[in-house]
C-alpha cells in the first residue's frame, strides 16, 4: 500500500527506534500515501514546527519539491529505513484545515475515489499550495487624505467617476479588489492619487471580529416568503443539520428569503456561506449582500490575486468575514462559526467539476451541513431531479414560492410550428411579427440561441465538403468577426479557406445559424433597434460581461441576443418577449439528462420575461410541437414536467433512481483506449449488484487527436457501486494497459460527452 516512488522495498522491523516517521498525502495521481522521516538534525529542527496531523510539509518526490499534508505521525513503515527520505520543513504549527473540513475532504476523497493529496491541495488556496505561510499578509488600502475633506461636488462636475470614488472612500478604506468589485475606474483612482486626495498604505490587517449591523431595509414579505423565512429561522436556531429545497418560480423573491433568513444567523455572530454558479458572481450579487448588511463580506471569485484569495480564506477561517460568497470551490472554505449555507441555482451544472477532482459542490454542501449541524438552503426555480427525489423521500424539506414577488405576472407561452412556416435565417415570419409589436411598444425582446459564432459549419455548395477539425472530426465553427474557423471542442483555429479542399470550388456557404449571424440579420431586418449580443466571444475582456448585463438591464438595447449565459438569474425588467430559436436537438438526444436540461433552460429563459409589472410572452420555435415533453413543459410548467420526468427515470432505473460511475479513457491509438477499458471491464465484472456496460465509443469519439472510450457502471444501490470500486481499485491501477492510455473515474457523472 504505502510506497515511495515505486521503489522496491524489504520488510524491516524498525531497528532504528529513534527515527520518527510521518505519513504524507501528496498531490500526485496515485491512490496511496507516502512515508517520510522527520529531519533528525537538531539545528534544522529549531526552525521547524512539531509535526501535527493536518499540517503541511515540504518533501521531495521524484526530483520535485512538493507540498503535502501530514496524515499520521509515528507510523511504522513497510519500507527499509534507508529507503525512506527525510521530510523537509513543516509549514504549519496547527492543522491547516479545521477539523470539520479535514473530515469533509477525507470523505470527498473516499466518495469520489480520488487521491487524498490532490483533494487536499485542491481545497487550499493557491498561495498555500505553494507553501506560503497561512498568515495575513499586508494588503494595500486606499483612503482619503486630509486635503480631500474640503472637496465639493462642483469641483467634480466633469469627473463624476472621481466624485463617486471620493464619496465611497469617505465611509471607509478600500482594498484593490473592493474597488474592482464596485466597478471604480482605475483612471479615476489614478487621477485622485495624482491630485493628492487619495493615499495608499500597505497594512497587515488586525483581527477585530465583527458585529451585526443592518443595512438597507428588506421588502415586506408575501405569505409564502414569510413562511419560508420562518421555517429557515427556526432551523438555524437548532443545532442540527437540515436541507431545504426552496423551489420558487423565477422572480419569486428567493434571494429576499435568503437575506431575511440570514438576519438571525448574523445577529448570533455566525457566518453564512453562499455558493453561486460562476456566472452569478457578478458585482451586483455581491453588492446586494453588502447593501443589506454592513458586515464584512468576502467574495471569492476568479479575478482575485493569490494574496487576496488567501486573505479571504483566512478571514473566513477566523470569523473575520461574516458572509462568504463564492463559486463551486468555495464549498471548501473553512468557517469557524458557520451558521447557514445557501446554494443558489442548485440545478446548475457548474457546481459539478468536470475534470481532475470531479466533485459536486451541491452534494458536498449537503454533507457539510449535516457534519457541521447547520441548515442548507438549495434555491432554484427548476430543481434537479435529484433534489426532487430527495424531497419525495423526506430527506429534504420543501419550501415553495409559487407567485412572483411584487406585481410581476407570469409569462404566457406560445409554440411556433416550424413545419408550417418559412424560416429566414432561423427566424420565422410570425416571430419577426411579434418582435415588431413588442419593440414598437417600447419594450425589449430577448432571443436565445445557444450557438456562438457566425455559423456552425462551412460547406461546399458543389460537392458537400464540410470544413472539419481533423483532430476532433467535427465541423469547424465559422467566426466572422475574428475571421477564422474555430473548433469548439479543442480550440484549434484555421484561416477561412477560399476554396473547397475537395473539389476546389469557390462556392462555399455557411450552415447553421450562430449568434454573430443572428446579430447581423437583425441589424439589417430591424435597423431602428440596436442589438446587444451576450456570449462568450462578446464578454471575453474583463468587466465586459458586467457592463453588458447592466446595459441590458437598463434597457439601452431593445434587442438582446444571448447564449446559455443569459439564461441565468439576471433581471431584465423591460423584456416582454423571450424567444428560444432552436432547442430541438435536446428532444432526441442520447443523453438521458437532456430533457431535464431543456426543461430547466426553457423555464429559466422564460423567467427573464415580464419581470416587472409588464406581462411577458415566451415563444418557442420547434419542428416538434407535438412532442409530449414540450407539451407538458409549455402547458403545465416545470413542476409537473419534472415530476413526470422523474417517474420516467424511475421506470428506466436511471439516476437518481440508481447510481452511476463513468470510466473514461483516451489515447492516440483507438485500440489502446479501448483495450484498457476492456481489461477494466473484466476486472469489474462479477458483482451481482453492479452492471458494467461497455466499453463503447464516447459520444464524441475523438477530441484533440485522441480517441475516446467509456465504460459505464450502474448499480441500484450506491453502496454496492462504491464497495466494488474500492475493492477492485488497485487491480485497475495496476493494469498494464493503463500505461498506454489516460483514464479517469467520474462518480455521479453529469455529462457523457
Ligand atoms: P429570485 O431570487 O427568486 O429570482 P429576487 O429575490 O431577486 O428573486 O426578487 C425578484 C425581484 O422582486 C427583486 O427585484 C426583489 O427586490 C423583488 N422582491 C422580492 N421580494 C419582494 C417582496 N416581498 N415585495 C416586493 N418586491 C420583492
Ligand atoms: Zn467541393
Ligand atoms: Zn478540434
XYZ file of C-alpha atoms and ligand atoms in Angstrom:
782
model
C 0.000 0.000 0.000
C 2.481 2.554 1.170
C 5.337 3.113 -1.160
C 7.892 5.680 -2.045
C 8.365 6.445 -5.670
C 7.671 2.879 -6.599
C 10.980 1.667 -5.113
C 11.282 -1.987 -4.297
C 11.432 -2.491 -0.573
C 12.311 -5.033 2.057
C 10.478 -5.672 5.252
C 12.126 -4.185 8.294
C 11.269 -4.274 11.929
C 12.124 -0.739 12.787
C 15.606 -1.273 14.138
C 16.190 2.418 14.274
C 13.876 3.315 17.120
C 14.612 6.997 17.416
C 13.689 7.751 13.786
C 10.219 9.217 13.623
C 8.203 8.627 10.507
C 5.305 10.646 9.176
C 2.768 9.649 6.537
C 2.062 12.290 3.925
C -0.679 12.867 1.336
C 0.907 14.289 -1.808
C -0.714 15.982 -4.799
C 0.078 13.168 -7.204
C -2.344 10.974 -9.130
C -1.764 7.878 -7.049
C -4.139 6.271 -4.611
C -1.623 5.977 -1.826
C 0.177 7.859 0.928
C 3.914 8.258 1.337
C 6.221 7.837 4.320
C 8.990 10.257 5.220
C 11.484 10.528 8.018
C 11.363 13.603 10.200
C 14.521 15.619 9.851
C 16.716 14.372 12.695
C 19.216 17.134 12.568
C 18.548 19.281 15.610
C 19.780 22.511 14.061
C 17.078 22.458 11.439
C 14.517 21.233 13.990
C 14.758 24.574 15.731
C 13.378 26.266 12.639
C 10.511 23.872 12.275
C 7.254 23.069 13.950
C 6.422 19.885 15.779
C 4.531 17.580 13.424
C 0.747 17.569 13.757
C -1.787 15.755 11.637
C -3.176 18.198 9.081
C -0.079 20.419 8.860
C 1.665 20.965 5.527
C 5.155 19.691 4.962
C 7.640 20.136 2.144
C 9.060 16.919 0.748
C 10.985 15.881 -2.285
C 9.292 13.467 -4.613
C 10.607 12.188 -7.935
C 13.133 15.045 -8.064
C 10.491 17.656 -7.424
C 9.701 19.569 -4.294
C 6.052 19.137 -3.288
C 3.871 20.438 -0.509
C 1.933 17.635 1.156
C -0.215 17.141 4.220
C 0.705 15.065 7.246
C -1.972 12.416 7.758
C -0.328 10.370 10.512
C 2.639 10.633 12.849
C 4.950 7.985 14.268
C 3.848 5.354 11.833
C 5.722 2.148 11.236
C 6.624 1.727 7.633
C 6.840 -1.317 5.421
C 9.931 0.179 3.888
C 13.554 -0.206 4.741
C 14.680 2.759 6.804
C 17.435 3.628 4.343
C 14.903 3.876 1.533
C 12.864 6.462 3.357
C 13.735 10.043 2.601
C 13.866 12.865 5.060
C 10.969 15.292 5.046
C 11.607 18.989 4.583
C 10.194 21.849 6.533
C 6.865 21.577 8.341
C 4.895 24.658 7.354
C 2.129 24.830 9.942
C 2.094 24.693 13.723
C -1.614 23.823 13.579
C -3.654 21.719 11.179
C -4.287 23.870 8.105
C -7.955 22.901 7.793
C -10.229 22.969 10.840
C -11.401 19.503 11.872
C -14.837 19.508 10.180
C -13.315 20.485 6.846
C -10.496 17.952 7.206
C -13.163 15.277 7.642
C -15.183 16.580 4.717
C -12.101 16.400 2.499
C -11.383 12.834 3.592
C -14.975 11.963 2.855
C -14.727 13.590 -0.573
C -11.539 11.671 -1.416
C -13.277 8.429 -0.479
C -16.566 9.165 -2.166
C -15.045 10.347 -5.433
C -12.284 7.715 -5.308
C -9.728 10.449 -5.793
C -6.220 10.697 -4.282
C -6.418 12.405 -0.889
C -3.342 14.528 -1.602
C -4.939 16.002 -4.708
C -8.195 16.663 -2.878
C -6.421 18.478 -0.039
C -4.380 20.503 -2.472
C -7.457 21.409 -4.493
C -9.150 22.723 -1.363
C -6.281 25.027 -0.375
C -5.870 28.495 -1.910
C -3.023 28.748 -4.440
C -0.689 30.591 -2.065
C -0.953 27.782 0.474
C -0.450 25.116 -2.183
C 2.851 26.750 -2.974
C 3.857 26.695 0.664
C 3.247 30.274 1.782
C 2.550 30.794 5.454
C -1.104 30.616 6.426
C -0.932 34.080 7.833
C -2.199 37.526 6.966
C -0.031 39.389 4.514
C -0.074 43.113 4.085
C -2.774 44.410 1.791
C -2.911 47.738 0.018
C -5.582 50.092 1.293
C -6.736 53.318 -0.290
C -8.020 56.146 1.845
C -8.707 59.849 1.621
C -6.101 62.377 2.639
C -6.771 65.480 4.771
C -6.979 67.563 1.620
C -9.922 65.506 0.361
C -12.147 66.656 3.201
C -12.564 70.047 1.550
C -13.684 68.677 -1.827
C -17.100 69.699 -3.045
C -19.409 68.352 -5.723
C -18.999 71.363 -8.030
C -15.244 70.714 -8.357
C -16.054 67.323 -9.898
C -18.835 68.205 -12.307
C -16.725 66.933 -15.180
C -15.378 63.931 -13.319
C -18.362 62.025 -11.948
C -16.290 58.816 -11.603
C -13.826 60.586 -9.345
C -16.611 62.067 -7.265
C -18.228 58.659 -6.830
C -14.928 57.185 -5.651
C -14.289 60.090 -3.280
C -17.655 59.581 -1.675
C -17.189 55.858 -1.295
C -13.869 56.419 0.459
C -15.496 58.839 2.891
C -17.076 55.852 4.632
C -14.050 53.580 4.848
C -10.775 52.463 3.267
C -10.915 50.188 0.201
C -8.651 47.362 -0.992
C -7.836 46.958 -4.699
C -10.279 44.064 -5.050
C -13.065 46.014 -3.367
C -12.509 48.855 -5.814
C -12.802 46.386 -8.662
C -15.880 44.718 -7.148
C -17.663 48.027 -7.043
C -16.521 48.978 -10.507
C -14.491 52.059 -9.688
C -12.375 53.096 -12.630
C -8.606 52.773 -12.304
C -8.151 56.094 -14.080
C -10.333 57.887 -11.528
C -8.200 56.376 -8.791
C -5.005 57.467 -10.510
C -6.320 60.985 -11.055
C -7.245 61.385 -7.411
C -3.900 59.999 -6.297
C -2.134 62.486 -8.567
C -4.171 65.296 -7.028
C -3.053 64.139 -3.590
C -6.596 63.349 -2.496
C -6.126 59.610 -2.095
C -3.212 57.905 -0.385
C -2.398 54.232 -0.226
C -0.822 52.242 2.532
C 0.144 48.579 2.895
C -1.296 47.253 6.119
C -1.371 43.879 7.772
C -4.993 43.514 8.846
C -5.626 43.321 12.556
C -8.166 40.822 13.771
C -11.101 42.783 15.033
C -14.047 40.435 14.656
C -17.339 41.924 13.527
C -20.733 42.638 14.916
C -24.081 42.615 13.224
C -25.206 45.827 11.613
C -28.235 46.028 9.413
C -28.056 47.951 6.152
C -30.906 48.754 3.778
C -34.448 47.690 4.704
C -35.809 44.480 3.188
C -39.155 44.065 1.431
C -42.338 43.216 3.280
C -42.615 39.517 2.635
C -45.564 37.878 0.950
C -47.131 34.972 2.887
C -45.118 32.256 1.144
C -41.851 34.123 1.635
C -42.731 34.731 5.285
C -43.403 31.045 5.803
C -40.073 30.136 4.228
C -38.150 32.672 6.324
C -39.876 31.474 9.497
C -39.049 27.830 8.756
C -35.418 28.651 7.990
C -35.058 30.855 11.054
C -36.308 28.020 13.221
C -33.887 25.661 11.556
C -30.934 27.976 12.136
C -31.834 28.236 15.827
C -31.495 24.472 16.249
C -28.118 22.865 16.209
C -28.817 20.145 13.731
C -28.201 19.746 10.043
C -31.077 20.009 7.584
C -31.571 20.614 3.895
C -34.273 22.874 2.467
C -35.218 22.932 -1.167
C -36.532 26.423 -1.835
C -38.456 25.936 -5.056
C -39.545 29.346 -6.252
C -40.560 30.419 -9.738
C -38.197 32.947 -11.333
C -38.579 36.343 -9.716
C -40.464 34.939 -6.717
C -38.038 36.540 -4.288
C -35.790 33.649 -3.303
C -32.868 35.982 -2.718
C -35.072 38.040 -0.434
C -35.767 34.855 1.541
C -32.049 34.098 1.871
C -31.366 37.645 3.026
C -34.051 37.658 5.688
C -33.210 34.152 6.892
C -29.613 35.317 7.319
C -30.545 38.046 9.797
C -30.896 35.743 12.810
C -27.707 33.894 11.895
C -25.652 37.068 11.601
C -27.194 38.502 14.772
C -25.947 35.418 16.597
C -22.435 36.222 15.331
C -22.416 33.272 12.938
C -21.272 33.130 9.340
C -23.169 32.464 6.138
C -21.542 30.636 3.234
C -23.202 31.450 -0.097
C -22.467 29.400 -3.207
C -23.480 30.635 -6.645
C -22.852 29.433 -10.205
C -19.877 31.084 -11.908
C -21.981 33.441 -13.949
C -23.996 34.642 -10.978
C -20.996 36.051 -9.212
C -21.248 39.464 -10.748
C -20.675 42.613 -8.749
C -24.460 43.035 -8.491
C -24.866 39.851 -6.469
C -22.159 40.832 -4.044
C -23.441 44.407 -3.876
C -26.880 43.156 -2.895
C -25.498 41.391 0.176
C -23.280 44.320 1.093
C -26.125 46.756 0.801
C -28.358 44.733 3.108
C -25.809 44.003 5.825
C -22.987 46.201 6.994
C -20.780 43.279 7.911
C -17.559 42.064 6.301
C -18.318 40.232 3.045
C -15.700 38.160 1.261
C -16.252 37.374 -2.410
C -14.095 34.540 -3.704
C -14.114 34.926 -7.472
C -11.741 34.185 -10.295
C -10.495 37.776 -10.530
C -8.645 37.669 -7.197
C -4.881 37.595 -6.891
C -3.361 34.732 -4.905
C -2.764 37.095 -1.998
C -6.335 38.377 -1.993
C -7.685 34.860 -2.141
C -5.533 33.769 0.786
C -6.686 36.751 2.774
C -10.356 35.933 2.091
C -9.746 32.338 3.088
C -8.121 33.404 6.371
C -10.899 35.884 7.117
C -13.463 33.143 6.628
C -11.498 30.724 8.770
C -11.069 33.207 11.609
C -14.644 34.533 11.537
C -13.359 37.895 10.362
C -15.791 37.656 7.458
C -19.481 37.308 8.162
C -20.620 36.426 4.652
C -18.542 34.384 2.242
C -19.746 34.269 -1.365
C -18.106 32.060 -3.911
C -18.462 29.544 -6.706
C -18.111 25.755 -6.565
C -14.723 25.585 -4.860
C -15.871 27.895 -2.051
C -17.520 24.821 -0.508
C -14.012 24.117 0.831
C -13.685 27.446 2.632
C -13.126 26.958 6.343
C -15.597 28.887 8.535
C -15.021 28.800 12.263
C -18.547 29.985 13.095
C -20.658 28.582 10.282
C -24.384 29.150 10.812
C -26.002 28.655 7.407
C -25.157 27.542 3.872
C -27.061 28.936 0.893
C -26.588 27.382 -2.534
C -28.345 29.335 -5.264
C -29.458 27.797 -8.580
C -28.865 24.320 -7.213
C -29.696 22.691 -10.568
C -26.778 24.460 -12.248
C -24.173 22.238 -13.812
C -21.299 24.447 -12.820
C -21.451 23.024 -9.296
C -20.003 19.847 -10.741
C -16.305 19.955 -11.519
C -15.817 18.239 -14.866
C -12.119 17.441 -14.761
C -9.414 16.424 -12.319
C -11.103 16.091 -8.937
C -14.663 15.615 -10.221
C -16.738 16.611 -7.214
C -20.210 18.018 -6.923
C -20.273 21.072 -4.637
C -24.008 20.722 -4.078
C -23.686 17.175 -2.804
C -20.717 18.086 -0.621
C -22.717 21.032 0.754
C -25.350 18.557 1.946
C -22.675 16.523 3.691
C -21.092 19.630 5.187
C -24.439 20.900 6.509
C -25.057 17.650 8.371
C -21.468 17.433 9.643
C -21.486 20.993 10.932
C -25.083 20.889 12.115
C -26.290 23.857 10.110
C -29.163 24.232 7.648
C -28.512 24.294 3.917
C -30.884 26.097 1.556
C -30.938 24.904 -2.039
C -32.698 27.579 -4.072
C -33.923 27.283 -7.640
C -36.861 27.751 -9.980
C -36.018 24.463 -11.662
C -34.886 21.846 -9.147
C -32.732 18.966 -10.295
C -34.480 15.615 -10.350
C -32.036 14.505 -7.658
C -33.290 17.178 -5.276
C -36.934 16.487 -6.093
C -36.350 12.813 -5.317
C -34.774 13.800 -2.005
C -37.835 15.863 -1.144
C -40.129 12.979 -2.033
C -38.168 10.584 0.151
C -38.303 13.006 3.055
C -34.566 13.687 3.168
C -35.002 17.337 2.223
C -37.639 19.765 3.445
C -39.592 21.603 0.802
C -40.413 25.305 0.652
C -42.335 26.772 -2.213
C -42.744 30.229 -3.699
C -45.400 29.975 -6.371
C -46.042 33.604 -7.211
C -43.770 36.334 -8.420
C -42.750 38.961 -5.912
C -44.105 42.468 -6.240
C -46.602 42.845 -9.050
C -44.830 40.812 -11.669
C -47.056 38.421 -13.578
C -46.160 35.096 -15.158
C -45.432 34.915 -18.858
C -47.717 33.379 -21.492
C -46.335 30.562 -23.621
C -46.610 30.186 -27.406
C -45.252 27.455 -29.618
C -44.446 28.163 -33.275
C -44.614 25.108 -35.530
C -41.707 25.491 -37.923
C -43.179 22.885 -40.272
C -45.828 25.443 -41.180
C -43.549 28.446 -41.584
C -40.862 29.661 -43.826
C -37.632 30.300 -41.927
C -35.436 33.239 -42.817
C -32.037 32.992 -41.124
C -33.506 30.978 -38.300
C -36.380 33.386 -37.712
C -39.981 32.559 -38.562
C -42.311 35.193 -40.016
C -44.581 35.004 -37.009
C -41.720 35.506 -34.571
C -40.473 38.510 -36.517
C -44.017 39.912 -36.456
C -44.281 39.524 -32.724
C -40.878 41.096 -32.199
C -42.004 44.199 -34.098
C -45.087 44.543 -31.900
C -43.097 44.410 -28.684
C -40.377 46.723 -29.975
C -42.886 49.274 -31.231
C -44.465 49.288 -27.770
C -41.075 50.348 -26.399
C -40.196 47.034 -24.795
C -37.166 44.778 -25.051
C -37.013 41.366 -26.682
C -34.566 38.600 -25.876
C -33.592 35.921 -28.368
C -31.986 32.823 -27.038
C -29.666 30.813 -29.280
C -27.152 28.511 -27.706
C -24.648 28.596 -30.531
C -21.941 31.216 -30.589
C -20.016 32.224 -33.685
C -21.371 33.089 -37.121
C -22.311 29.645 -38.410
C -21.906 26.104 -37.180
C -20.257 24.861 -40.375
C -18.669 25.874 -43.660
C -19.796 23.749 -46.611
C -19.044 23.436 -50.309
C -22.131 24.201 -52.344
C -20.987 21.965 -55.188
C -19.723 18.774 -53.575
C -20.917 18.948 -49.971
C -17.446 19.002 -48.406
C -17.506 20.353 -44.816
C -14.583 22.067 -43.097
C -13.729 19.783 -40.198
C -11.236 19.808 -37.345
C -9.059 16.823 -38.185
C -8.276 16.244 -34.526
C -11.926 16.113 -33.420
C -13.708 15.051 -36.598
C -16.324 17.740 -36.027
C -17.167 20.760 -38.199
C -15.341 23.988 -37.526
C -17.473 26.919 -36.390
C -17.219 29.980 -38.605
C -16.275 33.151 -36.720
C -16.655 36.148 -38.951
C -15.569 38.828 -36.512
C -12.322 37.031 -35.776
C -12.039 35.990 -39.461
C -11.353 32.363 -38.749
C -12.651 28.864 -38.253
C -12.633 27.588 -34.682
C -13.066 24.153 -33.248
C -15.264 24.495 -30.169
C -14.034 21.163 -28.864
C -10.256 21.592 -28.857
C -9.774 25.300 -29.531
C -7.961 24.835 -32.867
C -8.114 27.800 -35.261
C -7.753 27.971 -39.053
C -7.963 30.686 -41.667
C -11.262 30.671 -43.566
C -10.500 28.852 -46.841
C -11.404 30.479 -50.162
C -11.763 27.166 -51.942
C -13.219 23.755 -51.251
C -10.486 21.359 -50.137
C -12.134 18.528 -52.086
C -13.151 19.983 -55.456
C -11.588 23.418 -55.498
C -14.905 25.215 -55.951
C -15.087 28.726 -54.557
C -18.773 28.393 -53.740
C -18.505 27.951 -50.009
C -21.645 28.511 -47.951
C -22.346 28.540 -44.246
C -24.739 26.249 -42.429
C -26.446 26.621 -39.080
C -27.179 29.990 -37.538
C -24.905 31.320 -34.794
C -25.320 34.362 -32.554
C -22.948 36.521 -34.623
C -25.010 35.941 -37.748
C -28.253 36.481 -35.891
C -26.937 39.845 -34.748
C -26.138 40.758 -38.341
C -29.503 39.578 -39.652
C -31.441 41.536 -37.046
C -29.426 44.691 -37.521
C -30.459 44.530 -41.168
C -34.086 43.495 -40.631
C -34.797 45.942 -37.790
C -32.360 48.806 -38.334
C -34.073 51.100 -35.823
C -33.430 48.825 -32.896
C -29.847 48.393 -31.623
C -28.815 44.817 -30.859
C -26.668 43.625 -27.953
C -25.136 40.177 -28.176
C -24.036 38.494 -24.960
C -21.989 35.329 -25.405
C -18.537 34.075 -24.552
C -16.986 35.939 -27.505
C -18.542 39.293 -26.689
C -17.613 39.107 -22.992
C -14.047 37.882 -23.127
C -12.494 41.038 -21.719
C -12.624 41.631 -18.033
C -15.610 43.676 -16.927
C -17.353 43.302 -20.297
C -19.968 40.872 -19.032
C -20.910 43.117 -16.131
C -21.046 46.132 -18.444
C -23.213 44.280 -20.989
C -25.545 42.991 -18.316
C -26.120 46.368 -16.795
C -26.653 47.949 -20.226
C -29.173 45.187 -20.963
C -30.962 45.640 -17.646
C -31.070 49.409 -18.108
C -32.912 48.894 -21.394
C -30.209 50.507 -23.549
C -30.617 47.868 -26.267
C -34.107 46.934 -27.462
C -32.886 43.582 -28.811
C -30.832 41.173 -26.740
C -29.241 38.038 -28.135
C -27.763 35.515 -25.782
C -26.462 32.013 -25.271
C -26.716 29.894 -22.105
C -25.030 32.784 -20.314
C -28.190 34.859 -20.455
C -30.396 32.101 -19.051
C -29.159 32.529 -15.528
C -30.535 34.716 -12.798
C -30.296 38.160 -14.421
C -33.128 40.630 -14.217
C -34.238 42.439 -17.355
C -37.369 44.272 -16.248
C -38.234 45.647 -19.709
C -38.054 42.378 -21.571
C -41.584 41.365 -22.573
C -40.802 38.857 -25.300
C -38.424 35.932 -24.979
C -37.873 33.535 -27.853
C -35.989 30.255 -27.993
C -34.912 29.807 -31.594
C -33.549 26.288 -31.769
C -33.680 23.743 -28.978
C -34.879 20.739 -30.964
C -31.535 18.972 -30.584
C -32.318 18.258 -26.934
C -35.569 16.468 -27.731
C -33.890 13.498 -29.361
C -30.552 13.424 -27.540
C -28.874 10.218 -26.387
C -28.045 11.826 -23.024
C -30.739 10.867 -20.532
C -30.367 14.247 -18.817
C -31.021 16.246 -21.989
C -34.756 16.522 -21.319
C -34.219 17.754 -17.767
C -31.725 20.344 -19.009
C -34.084 21.530 -21.712
C -36.860 21.907 -19.136
C -34.555 23.946 -16.906
C -33.235 26.059 -19.736
C -36.678 26.775 -21.138
C -38.053 27.754 -17.734
C -35.030 29.850 -16.812
C -35.021 31.695 -20.127
C -38.779 32.179 -19.879
C -38.178 33.668 -16.447
C -36.352 36.628 -17.966
C -39.640 37.902 -19.402
C -42.168 40.130 -17.741
C -40.359 40.568 -14.509
C -41.759 43.981 -13.662
C -45.419 44.828 -13.989
C -45.366 44.169 -17.754
C -46.715 40.740 -18.658
C -44.404 38.684 -20.864
C -44.651 36.208 -23.704
C -42.371 33.235 -24.282
C -42.111 31.878 -27.801
C -40.592 28.540 -28.699
C -39.763 27.695 -32.322
C -39.781 23.963 -32.940
C -40.249 21.302 -35.583
C -41.833 19.039 -32.974
C -44.675 20.919 -31.298
C -46.426 17.620 -30.582
C -43.522 16.219 -28.540
C -45.046 15.103 -25.178
C -42.195 16.614 -23.227
C -42.670 20.046 -24.801
C -46.408 19.790 -24.313
C -46.034 19.087 -20.622
C -43.481 21.862 -20.191
C -45.421 24.502 -22.068
C -48.892 23.616 -20.795
C -48.237 22.566 -17.207
C -44.913 24.123 -16.299
C -41.653 22.830 -14.875
C -43.048 21.294 -11.692
C -45.317 18.825 -13.473
C -42.777 18.274 -16.198
C -40.015 17.452 -13.722
C -42.183 15.104 -11.710
C -43.117 13.100 -14.773
C -39.503 13.103 -15.974
C -38.557 11.685 -12.575
C -41.185 8.963 -12.916
C -39.641 8.041 -16.275
C -36.173 7.834 -14.757
C -37.504 5.504 -12.099
C -39.046 3.218 -14.674
C -35.803 3.180 -16.627
C -33.721 2.702 -13.453
C -31.674 5.796 -14.189
C -30.306 8.329 -11.669
C -31.499 9.400 -9.181
C -33.220 6.004 -9.052
C -29.833 4.328 -9.451
C -26.147 5.216 -9.108
C -23.626 5.509 -11.869
C -19.913 5.867 -12.355
C -18.224 6.511 -15.661
C -14.696 5.488 -16.574
C -13.309 7.457 -19.498
C -10.205 6.568 -21.444
C -8.362 8.295 -24.241
C -5.285 7.604 -26.330
C -3.758 8.495 -29.684
C -4.470 4.961 -30.891
C -8.092 3.912 -30.575
C -7.126 0.350 -29.704
C -5.108 1.463 -26.651
C -8.051 3.361 -25.227
C -10.479 0.561 -25.951
C -8.277 -2.272 -24.700
C -7.731 -0.562 -21.385
C -11.465 -0.394 -20.807
C -11.901 -3.966 -21.970
C -9.424 -5.042 -19.310
C -11.167 -2.852 -16.745
C -14.494 -4.291 -17.700
C -13.127 -7.746 -16.981
C -11.813 -6.676 -13.591
C -15.152 -5.113 -12.732
C -17.434 -7.944 -13.866
C -18.900 -10.320 -11.354
C -20.606 -8.200 -8.708
C -24.310 -9.096 -8.695
C -25.348 -5.531 -7.833
C -23.133 -3.694 -10.311
C -23.695 -3.769 -14.059
C -20.809 -2.987 -16.346
C -21.759 -1.508 -19.725
C -19.225 -1.145 -22.482
C -16.610 -0.283 -23.453
C -18.194 1.909 -26.057
C -17.052 4.889 -28.085
C -17.668 8.201 -26.338
C -20.462 10.327 -27.853
C -17.588 12.434 -29.109
C -15.329 9.598 -30.286
C -12.331 11.791 -30.940
C -11.141 15.044 -29.410
C -7.887 16.925 -29.894
C -6.483 13.978 -31.784
C -7.250 11.413 -29.100
C -9.702 8.550 -29.372
C -12.138 8.307 -26.510
C -13.995 5.399 -24.935
C -16.267 4.930 -21.944
C -17.234 2.238 -19.506
C -20.392 2.768 -17.533
C -21.053 1.255 -14.110
C -24.628 1.088 -12.962
C -25.943 -0.026 -9.582
C -29.352 0.056 -7.942
C -27.633 0.586 -4.579
C -24.969 3.263 -4.266
C -23.212 1.246 -1.577
C -22.595 -1.703 -3.922
C -21.010 0.542 -6.509
C -18.642 2.155 -4.032
C -17.632 -1.040 -2.278
C -16.990 -2.745 -5.550
C -14.862 0.091 -6.906
C -12.903 0.256 -3.687
C -12.289 -3.464 -3.678
C -11.062 -3.520 -7.283
C -9.244 -0.216 -7.387
C -5.698 -1.458 -7.006
C -6.301 -4.025 -9.758
C -7.479 -1.239 -12.048
C -4.470 0.887 -11.208
C -2.003 -1.861 -11.966
C -3.381 -2.978 -15.333
C -0.527 -3.000 -17.855
C -2.862 -1.447 -20.467
C -3.069 1.662 -18.273
C 0.397 2.662 -19.396
C -0.827 3.304 -22.915
C -3.991 5.297 -22.264
C -5.150 8.035 -19.948
C -8.169 7.239 -17.850
C -10.359 8.870 -15.221
C -13.197 7.895 -12.964
C -16.280 10.088 -12.647
C -18.679 9.330 -9.789
C -22.267 10.524 -10.372
C -21.334 11.770 -13.866
C -23.304 14.749 -15.108
C -22.359 14.640 -18.743
C -21.444 11.825 -21.023
C -19.584 13.716 -23.727
P -35.344 35.392 -7.264
O -34.098 35.262 -6.445
O -36.415 34.398 -6.894
O -35.129 35.453 -8.748
P -35.383 38.034 -6.157
O -35.227 37.809 -4.705
O -34.218 38.526 -6.896
O -35.998 36.768 -6.879
O -36.622 39.015 -6.347
C -37.068 39.459 -7.619
C -37.418 40.926 -7.502
O -38.538 41.095 -6.631
C -36.300 41.760 -6.913
O -36.270 42.972 -7.580
C -36.684 41.927 -5.462
O -36.184 43.121 -4.925
C -38.220 41.944 -5.541
N -38.869 41.399 -4.352
C -38.532 40.280 -3.665
N -39.388 40.079 -2.639
C -40.290 41.081 -2.676
C -41.449 41.421 -1.899
N -41.820 40.665 -0.861
N -42.139 42.525 -2.241
C -41.761 43.272 -3.304
N -40.695 43.023 -4.074
C -39.962 41.930 -3.780
Zn -16.384 20.992 -53.059
Zn -10.871 20.184 -32.607
